[in-house]
XYZ file of N, CA and C in Angstrom:
633
model
N 30.161 23.591 -4.071
C 30.323 23.486 -2.603
C 29.449 22.362 -2.072
N 29.993 21.493 -1.279
C 29.244 20.337 -0.776
C 29.249 20.344 0.745
N 28.031 20.276 1.338
C 27.894 20.228 2.792
C 27.976 18.805 3.288
N 28.424 18.648 4.542
C 28.383 17.320 5.152
C 26.934 16.903 5.322
N 26.705 15.596 5.344
C 25.349 15.065 5.350
C 24.551 15.517 6.556
N 25.214 15.720 7.714
C 24.478 16.037 8.933
C 24.417 17.533 9.221
N 24.855 18.374 8.260
C 24.798 19.819 8.454
C 23.392 20.304 8.136
N 22.791 21.044 9.054
C 21.458 21.591 8.849
C 21.574 23.095 8.573
N 20.789 23.566 7.594
C 20.788 24.983 7.263
C 19.971 25.725 8.318
N 20.568 26.783 8.903
C 19.885 27.538 9.944
C 19.927 29.020 9.596
N 18.783 29.679 9.726
C 18.699 31.092 9.395
C 19.400 31.921 10.474
N 20.040 33.037 10.060
C 20.665 33.931 11.050
C 19.616 34.463 12.036
N 20.089 34.792 13.217
C 19.165 35.235 14.270
C 18.403 36.484 13.867
N 19.089 37.438 13.209
C 18.420 38.680 12.844
C 17.293 38.426 11.829
N 17.503 37.438 10.961
C 16.466 37.116 9.989
C 15.285 36.426 10.668
N 15.572 35.580 11.665
C 14.497 34.939 12.417
C 13.629 35.999 13.120
N 14.302 37.028 13.650
C 13.558 38.102 14.327
C 12.718 38.871 13.313
N 13.295 39.144 12.142
C 12.564 39.865 11.096
C 11.322 39.079 10.674
N 11.462 37.757 10.519
C 10.328 36.915 10.141
C 9.277 36.912 11.244
N 9.722 36.853 12.488
C 8.779 36.840 13.611
C 7.979 38.132 13.657
N 8.648 39.260 13.443
C 7.947 40.542 13.440
C 6.975 40.628 12.267
N 7.404 40.142 11.090
C 6.526 40.147 9.922
C 5.315 39.247 10.159
N 5.545 38.113 10.835
C 4.443 37.192 11.135
C 3.418 37.846 12.053
N 3.892 38.638 12.988
C 2.971 39.329 13.894
C 2.153 40.382 13.154
N 2.766 40.967 12.119
C 2.013 41.913 11.285
C 0.918 41.165 10.528
N 1.280 40.001 9.963
C 0.316 39.194 9.213
C -0.809 38.715 10.128
N -0.484 38.406 11.374
C -1.476 37.931 12.333
C -2.289 39.076 12.949
N -2.033 40.305 12.469
C -2.747 41.499 12.919
C -2.446 41.850 14.378
N -1.337 41.332 14.899
C -0.929 41.762 16.236
C -0.359 43.175 16.179
N 0.169 43.528 15.005
C 0.590 44.897 14.732
C -0.242 45.416 13.571
N -0.601 46.656 13.593
C -1.416 47.273 12.552
C -0.576 48.268 11.748
N -1.066 48.597 10.566
C -0.400 49.606 9.758
C -0.422 50.935 10.525
N 0.767 51.533 10.611
C 0.895 52.795 11.341
C 1.374 52.612 12.764
N 1.313 51.365 13.281
C 1.809 51.109 14.632
C 3.319 51.245 14.692
N 3.799 51.650 15.856
C 5.229 51.657 16.106
C 5.618 50.358 16.799
N 6.775 49.820 16.415
C 7.277 48.645 17.120
C 8.469 49.053 17.962
N 8.943 48.100 18.717
C 9.939 48.402 19.736
C 11.175 49.103 19.167
N 11.764 49.938 19.998
C 13.067 50.503 19.663
C 14.108 49.386 19.706
N 15.286 49.650 19.140
C 16.314 48.603 19.057
C 16.654 48.023 20.418
N 16.766 48.867 21.424
C 17.147 48.384 22.759
C 16.061 47.480 23.340
N 14.809 47.868 23.138
C 13.700 47.036 23.635
C 13.603 45.738 22.855
N 13.818 45.837 21.556
C 13.776 44.648 20.695
C 14.891 43.683 21.070
N 16.074 44.236 21.322
C 17.211 43.402 21.707
C 16.929 42.691 23.020
N 16.308 43.397 23.952
C 15.981 42.796 25.243
C 14.898 41.729 25.089
N 13.891 42.004 24.269
C 12.786 41.064 24.089
C 13.266 39.743 23.492
N 14.169 39.815 22.499
C 14.646 38.610 21.819
C 15.983 38.096 22.375
N 16.469 38.798 23.422
C 17.713 38.384 24.076
C 18.883 38.331 23.086
N 19.021 39.413 22.321
C 20.115 39.523 21.342
C 20.796 40.873 21.540
N 21.868 41.078 20.781
C 22.584 42.351 20.858
C 21.810 43.434 20.113
N 22.140 44.704 20.406
C 21.500 45.819 19.712
C 21.803 45.782 18.222
N 22.989 45.310 17.858
C 23.357 45.211 16.451
C 22.479 44.194 15.731
N 22.213 43.054 16.370
C 21.334 42.041 15.767
C 19.934 42.611 15.589
N 19.442 43.340 16.581
C 18.121 43.968 16.482
C 18.108 44.994 15.350
N 19.183 45.780 15.211
C 19.277 46.777 14.133
C 19.204 46.100 12.768
N 19.901 44.957 12.619
C 19.914 44.263 11.332
C 18.532 43.682 11.011
N 17.815 43.234 12.036
C 16.455 42.718 11.813
C 15.546 43.826 11.282
N 15.640 45.021 11.894
C 14.853 46.164 11.436
C 15.271 46.558 10.024
N 16.584 46.474 9.736
C 17.095 46.837 8.413
C 16.509 45.931 7.335
N 16.353 44.620 7.644
C 15.754 43.686 6.689
C 14.326 44.116 6.362
N 13.550 44.409 7.400
C 12.164 44.823 7.188
C 12.075 46.154 6.445
N 13.038 47.031 6.732
C 13.058 48.328 6.057
C 13.410 48.169 4.578
N 14.383 47.317 4.280
C 14.768 47.072 2.883
C 13.610 46.490 2.079
N 12.766 45.696 2.748
C 11.624 45.070 2.070
C 10.388 45.980 2.082
N 10.558 47.180 2.606
C 9.487 48.177 2.659
C 8.284 47.700 3.466
N 8.602 46.934 4.512
C 7.557 46.487 5.444
C 7.409 47.515 6.561
N 8.538 48.105 6.959
C 8.532 49.154 7.982
C 9.295 50.367 7.450
N 9.129 51.441 8.157
C 9.866 52.665 7.834
C 10.479 53.177 9.131
N 11.776 53.402 9.076
C 12.482 53.875 10.270
C 12.948 55.298 10.041
N 12.511 56.197 10.877
C 12.934 57.600 10.778
C 13.373 58.089 12.151
N 14.292 59.024 12.147
C 14.754 59.582 13.411
C 13.623 60.365 14.057
N 13.475 60.130 15.302
C 12.450 60.824 16.047
C 11.112 60.127 16.048
N 10.784 59.427 14.934
C 9.477 58.755 14.861
C 9.582 57.269 15.172
N 10.793 56.715 15.147
C 10.977 55.294 15.425
C 10.648 54.438 14.217
N 10.265 53.191 14.482
C 9.997 52.214 13.424
C 8.486 52.052 13.290
N 7.979 52.371 12.094
C 6.536 52.351 11.862
C 6.210 51.305 10.798
N 5.154 50.534 11.027
C 4.715 49.509 10.077
C 3.974 50.194 8.934
N 4.365 49.845 7.684
C 3.758 50.520 6.534
C 3.126 49.564 5.512
N 3.380 48.238 5.597
C 2.812 47.349 4.569
C 2.486 45.971 5.128
N 1.198 45.631 5.087
C 0.763 44.283 5.452
C 1.082 43.300 4.329
N 0.839 43.707 3.064
C 1.027 42.815 1.917
C 2.470 42.361 1.783
N 3.404 43.293 1.950
C 4.815 42.935 1.807
C 5.286 42.069 2.975
N 4.684 42.263 4.133
C 5.008 41.395 5.277
C 4.531 39.973 4.986
N 3.314 39.842 4.409
C 2.766 38.523 4.079
C 3.629 37.834 3.022
N 4.073 38.598 2.016
C 4.908 38.035 0.953
C 6.238 37.539 1.527
N 6.828 38.316 2.418
C 8.108 37.941 3.052
C 7.953 36.649 3.862
N 6.850 36.545 4.621
C 6.614 35.347 5.436
C 6.422 34.126 4.547
N 5.661 34.277 3.448
C 5.456 33.142 2.529
C 6.783 32.684 1.922
N 7.605 33.635 1.514
C 8.917 33.288 0.953
C 9.756 32.516 1.962
N 9.769 32.997 3.188
C 10.556 32.332 4.241
C 10.038 30.926 4.487
N 8.709 30.760 4.536
C 8.135 29.433 4.772
C 8.460 28.483 3.628
N 8.443 29.000 2.387
C 8.797 28.163 1.235
C 10.238 27.690 1.327
N 11.136 28.596 1.706
C 12.553 28.231 1.856
C 12.723 27.205 2.958
N 12.026 27.412 4.076
C 12.106 26.457 5.182
C 11.606 25.088 4.755
N 10.506 25.068 3.958
C 9.956 23.792 3.490
C 10.961 23.058 2.621
N 11.647 23.793 1.756
C 12.672 23.178 0.902
C 13.792 22.595 1.751
N 14.237 23.354 2.748
C 15.304 22.869 3.633
C 14.868 21.621 4.400
N 13.610 21.626 4.852
C 13.105 20.471 5.590
C 13.029 19.242 4.692
N 12.556 19.432 3.448
C 12.488 18.317 2.502
C 13.885 17.789 2.180
N 14.844 18.700 2.014
C 16.217 18.285 1.757
C 16.761 17.467 2.919
N 16.467 17.944 4.135
C 16.941 17.234 5.319
C 16.299 15.852 5.416
N 14.978 15.777 5.168
C 14.279 14.484 5.216
C 14.809 13.538 4.149
N 15.087 14.088 2.963
C 15.618 13.267 1.872
C 16.991 12.715 2.237
N 17.862 13.570 2.771
C 19.197 13.123 3.157
C 19.114 12.073 4.260
N 18.194 12.276 5.215
C 18.022 11.303 6.295
C 17.571 9.962 5.739
N 16.625 10.010 4.782
C 16.126 8.777 4.152
C 17.239 8.068 3.388
N 18.056 8.840 2.664
C 19.163 8.253 1.902
C 20.159 7.593 2.846
N 20.461 8.266 3.946
C 21.396 7.699 4.919
C 20.855 6.387 5.497
N 19.545 6.362 5.807
C 18.950 5.140 6.352
C 19.023 4.005 5.336
N 18.695 4.323 4.067
C 18.747 3.306 3.022
C 20.165 2.804 2.813
N 21.115 3.730 2.884
C 22.522 3.344 2.723
C 22.945 2.403 3.850
N 22.533 2.737 5.074
C 22.887 1.895 6.210
C 22.207 0.535 6.112
N 20.939 0.530 5.661
C 20.220 -0.737 5.494
C 20.886 -1.600 4.431
N 21.393 -0.952 3.361
C 22.086 -1.693 2.299
C 23.375 -2.303 2.837
N 24.101 -1.532 3.652
C 25.331 -2.048 4.268
C 25.003 -3.247 5.155
N 23.933 -3.110 5.965
C 23.526 -4.213 6.843
C 23.130 -5.442 6.033
N 22.396 -5.215 4.921
C 21.975 -6.322 4.072
C 23.180 -7.025 3.461
N 24.147 -6.249 2.991
C 25.357 -6.832 2.408
C 26.120 -7.652 3.449
N 26.176 -7.130 4.672
C 26.886 -7.831 5.741
C 26.182 -9.138 6.090
N 24.833 -9.084 6.187
C 24.069 -10.299 6.493
C 24.217 -11.327 5.376
N 24.243 -10.842 4.127
C 24.407 -11.751 2.991
C 25.764 -12.436 3.048
N 26.805 -11.671 3.364
C 28.144 -12.252 3.493
C 28.173 -13.315 4.588
N 27.531 -12.998 5.724
C 27.489 -13.953 6.827
C 26.752 -15.221 6.422
N 25.626 -15.045 5.703
C 24.850 -16.209 5.267
C 25.656 -17.086 4.325
N 26.324 -16.457 3.353
C 27.144 -17.219 2.402
C 28.265 -17.945 3.126
N 28.919 -17.219 4.044
C 30.027 -17.813 4.782
C 29.567 -19.009 5.615
N 28.439 -18.838 6.300
C 27.941 -19.929 7.154
C 27.419 -21.095 6.329
N 26.798 -20.771 5.193
C 26.313 -21.843 4.315
C 27.467 -22.668 3.775
N 28.535 -21.961 3.339
C 29.707 -22.672 2.827
C 30.343 -23.525 3.921
N 30.409 -22.962 5.127
C 30.973 -23.726 6.241
C 30.098 -24.930 6.565
N 28.776 -24.710 6.566
C 27.847 -25.794 6.879
C 27.977 -26.919 5.862
N 28.094 -26.561 4.594
C 28.222 -27.598 3.561
C 29.578 -28.291 3.632
N 30.599 -27.542 4.090
C 31.918 -28.168 4.186
C 31.965 -29.227 5.277
N 31.184 -29.005 6.356
C 31.168 -29.988 7.444
C 30.013 -30.970 7.306
N 29.058 -30.645 6.413
C 27.929 -31.537 6.149
C 27.776 -31.714 4.632
N 28.689 -32.413 4.001
C 28.700 -32.498 2.541
C 27.498 -33.227 1.959
N 26.704 -33.921 2.782
C 25.595 -34.697 2.245
C 24.237 -34.023 2.444
N 24.258 -32.745 2.768
C 23.000 -32.010 2.833
C 22.467 -31.897 1.414
N 21.270 -32.420 1.127
C 20.788 -32.465 -0.263
C 20.216 -31.120 -0.747
N 20.293 -30.942 -2.044
C 19.552 -29.868 -2.705
C 18.122 -30.376 -2.923
N 17.203 -29.461 -3.216
C 15.849 -29.900 -3.518
C 15.279 -29.077 -4.660
N 14.433 -29.727 -5.448
C 13.844 -29.073 -6.616
C 12.480 -29.691 -6.894
N 11.507 -28.863 -7.213
C 10.145 -29.356 -7.463
C 9.939 -29.655 -8.945
N 9.229 -30.735 -9.221
C 8.860 -31.086 -10.588
C 7.536 -30.414 -10.924
N 7.520 -29.628 -11.994
C 6.283 -28.986 -12.435
C 5.950 -29.445 -13.848
N 4.778 -29.021 -14.314
C 4.306 -29.449 -15.639
C 5.195 -28.919 -16.756
N 6.019 -27.903 -16.476
C 6.891 -27.337 -17.508
C 8.056 -28.255 -17.850
N 8.329 -29.244 -17.009
C 9.469 -30.134 -17.263
C 9.097 -31.233 -18.265
N 9.925 -31.458 -19.287
C 9.682 -32.547 -20.234
C 10.027 -33.921 -19.657
N 10.523 -33.940 -18.423
C 10.945 -35.208 -17.815
C 9.833 -35.898 -17.016
N 8.664 -35.255 -16.946
C 7.535 -35.842 -16.214
C 7.182 -37.207 -16.829
N 6.900 -38.183 -15.949
C 6.506 -39.554 -16.323
C 7.670 -40.390 -16.861
N 8.881 -39.903 -16.771
C 10.040 -40.700 -17.162
C 10.746 -41.204 -15.910
N 11.380 -42.370 -16.023
C 12.086 -42.934 -14.872
C 13.479 -42.338 -14.770
N 14.062 -42.504 -13.587
C 15.422 -42.028 -13.362
C 16.386 -42.709 -14.326
N 16.131 -44.012 -14.582
C 16.996 -44.746 -15.504
C 16.849 -44.231 -16.933
N 15.611 -44.005 -17.366
C 15.372 -43.500 -18.714
C 16.014 -42.134 -18.934
N 16.070 -41.379 -17.887
C 16.638 -40.039 -17.991
C 18.162 -40.032 -17.909
N 18.745 -41.204 -17.534
C 20.197 -41.229 -17.284
C 20.579 -40.057 -16.365
N 19.823 -39.977 -15.277
C 19.910 -38.816 -14.400
C 21.340 -38.559 -13.930
N 21.995 -39.561 -13.402
C 23.348 -39.355 -12.870
C 24.317 -38.995 -13.987
N 24.211 -39.686 -15.148
C 25.121 -39.420 -16.250
C 24.989 -37.990 -16.765
N 23.756 -37.453 -16.731
C 23.531 -36.111 -17.283
C 23.739 -34.983 -16.279
N 23.707 -35.325 -14.996
C 23.781 -34.258 -13.987
C 24.903 -34.419 -12.983
N 25.538 -35.611 -12.951
C 26.557 -35.930 -11.927
C 25.985 -35.775 -10.522
N 24.686 -36.004 -10.378
C 24.014 -35.889 -9.084
C 23.229 -37.168 -8.816
N 23.038 -37.454 -7.532
C 22.339 -38.676 -7.135
C 21.066 -38.318 -6.372
N 19.922 -38.860 -6.842
C 18.657 -38.647 -6.132
C 18.630 -39.527 -4.884
N 18.479 -38.881 -3.727
C 18.475 -39.634 -2.466
C 17.070 -39.725 -1.868
N 16.136 -38.979 -2.429
C 14.772 -39.051 -1.903
C 13.806 -38.303 -2.812
N 12.560 -38.736 -2.755
C 11.484 -38.061 -3.485
C 10.306 -37.925 -2.530
N 9.846 -36.689 -2.373
C 8.640 -36.483 -1.569
C 7.469 -36.321 -2.522
N 6.456 -37.170 -2.336
C 5.269 -37.146 -3.187
C 4.059 -36.959 -2.278
N 3.524 -35.751 -2.302
C 2.440 -35.364 -1.392
C 2.909 -35.558 0.048
N 2.302 -36.490 0.779
C 2.670 -36.665 2.186
C 3.612 -37.842 2.410
N 4.161 -38.406 1.324
C 5.051 -39.555 1.452
C 6.459 -39.185 1.023
N 7.426 -39.784 1.683
C 8.832 -39.572 1.348
C 9.458 -40.914 0.990
N 9.972 -41.011 -0.236
C 10.634 -42.238 -0.694
C 12.143 -42.032 -0.644
N 12.821 -42.761 0.235
C 14.266 -42.670 0.350
C 14.927 -43.658 -0.599
N 16.056 -43.251 -1.178
C 16.786 -44.090 -2.141
C 15.820 -44.727 -3.136
N 15.116 -43.931 -3.930
C 14.041 -44.462 -4.768
C 14.502 -45.409 -5.873
N 15.783 -45.400 -6.233
C 16.254 -46.334 -7.253
C 15.994 -45.848 -8.673
N 16.465 -46.599 -9.671
C 16.422 -46.136 -11.064
C 15.069 -46.283 -11.742
N 14.132 -47.034 -11.148
C 12.893 -47.331 -11.859
C 11.723 -46.435 -11.456
N 11.958 -45.546 -10.529
C 10.877 -44.653 -10.122
C 10.706 -43.571 -11.190
N 9.454 -43.246 -11.513
C 9.188 -42.188 -12.498
C 8.936 -40.874 -11.763
N 9.255 -39.812 -12.434
C 9.073 -38.482 -11.847
C 7.688 -37.965 -12.202
N 6.966 -37.466 -11.195
C 5.608 -36.990 -11.408
C 5.493 -35.515 -11.041
N 4.501 -34.881 -11.621
C 4.284 -33.467 -11.318
C 4.000 -33.293 -9.824
N 4.651 -32.321 -9.219
C 4.476 -32.066 -7.790
C 5.509 -32.742 -6.920
N 6.302 -33.697 -7.500
C 7.366 -34.355 -6.728
C 8.414 -33.332 -6.293
N 8.943 -33.532 -5.105
C 10.095 -32.762 -4.644
C 11.293 -33.703 -4.667
N 12.275 -33.381 -5.508
C 13.467 -34.219 -5.613
C 14.510 -33.742 -4.622
N 15.118 -34.681 -3.914
C 16.252 -34.394 -3.047
C 17.471 -35.081 -3.655
N 18.515 -34.316 -3.921
C 19.683 -34.907 -4.574
C 20.956 -34.285 -4.007
N 22.053 -35.027 -4.135
C 23.346 -34.553 -3.646
C 24.337 -34.512 -4.804
N 25.356 -33.727 -4.626
C 26.395 -33.588 -5.637
C 27.345 -32.479 -5.227
N 28.067 -31.926 -6.186
C 29.004 -30.855 -5.863
C 28.314 -29.491 -5.946
N 29.115 -28.404 -5.889
C 28.541 -27.059 -5.858
C 27.775 -26.702 -7.129
N 28.059 -27.396 -8.223
C 27.395 -27.082 -9.491
C 26.168 -27.959 -9.744
N 25.869 -28.835 -8.818
C 24.803 -29.811 -9.039
C 23.443 -29.168 -9.238
N 23.120 -28.216 -8.405
C 21.782 -27.622 -8.491
C 21.556 -27.001 -9.865
N 22.532 -26.240 -10.358
C 22.395 -25.593 -11.661
C 22.281 -26.621 -12.776
N 23.059 -27.714 -12.687
C 23.016 -28.741 -13.737
C 21.668 -29.473 -13.735
N 21.169 -29.815 -12.545
C 19.889 -30.521 -12.454
C 18.756 -29.625 -12.958
N 18.794 -28.370 -12.557
C 17.753 -27.447 -12.989
C 17.758 -27.287 -14.510
N 18.934 -27.175 -15.102
C 19.020 -27.026 -16.556
C 18.586 -28.306 -17.263
N 18.856 -29.456 -16.640
C 18.490 -30.734 -17.257
C 16.982 -30.959 -17.198
N 16.362 -30.658 -16.038
C 14.927 -30.880 -15.895
C 14.095 -29.799 -16.580
N 14.679 -28.613 -16.711
C 13.973 -27.497 -17.360
C 14.871 -26.868 -18.406
N 15.057 -27.554 -19.509
C 16.005 -27.069 -20.526
C 15.617 -25.761 -21.180
N 14.377 -25.406 -21.108
C 13.936 -24.148 -21.747
C 13.921 -22.984 -20.776
């Protein structure tokens, strides 16, 4: 059996009344041997029907917390069993609350994932559109010590032949060299700006960092 995500488990009214009465016993508001309200008074106090009040008393009687006899009414007979009943109820409530919090968290994460997927789609769509109307927006890649191409010139590397991409600029610290030409050497820390087709970035990255 599977419940809908937003369904909350709620205890029947008669059980809530039984727990409330047991809690009052635990809190010493009622003592062993005390009589508690008759069904009609109990029904009026909790604003429920006499049948609901009867069922609440029946729960306590079944658990041997109270004893109901004709003529004597409902008498409290066990503090320990009232405490045990209250602890059990609180444990069940805690489980229900944790389940509810978990489901709420899952729903939030699911919604966040949907939002993330939607934003990603929008970004991809806009990026593709931007590149379609601005085909010369360059890619960029940093030269690090891991590249075997450090200290080699663009000509020595046959950069265009190996990558089908054209270097349009190199930023070196605070300087930017536009159209650097074939004789410029690549140095550690350089930022390369290059243009090409959709596969250019992957090809350049694989060429400069073959490992």
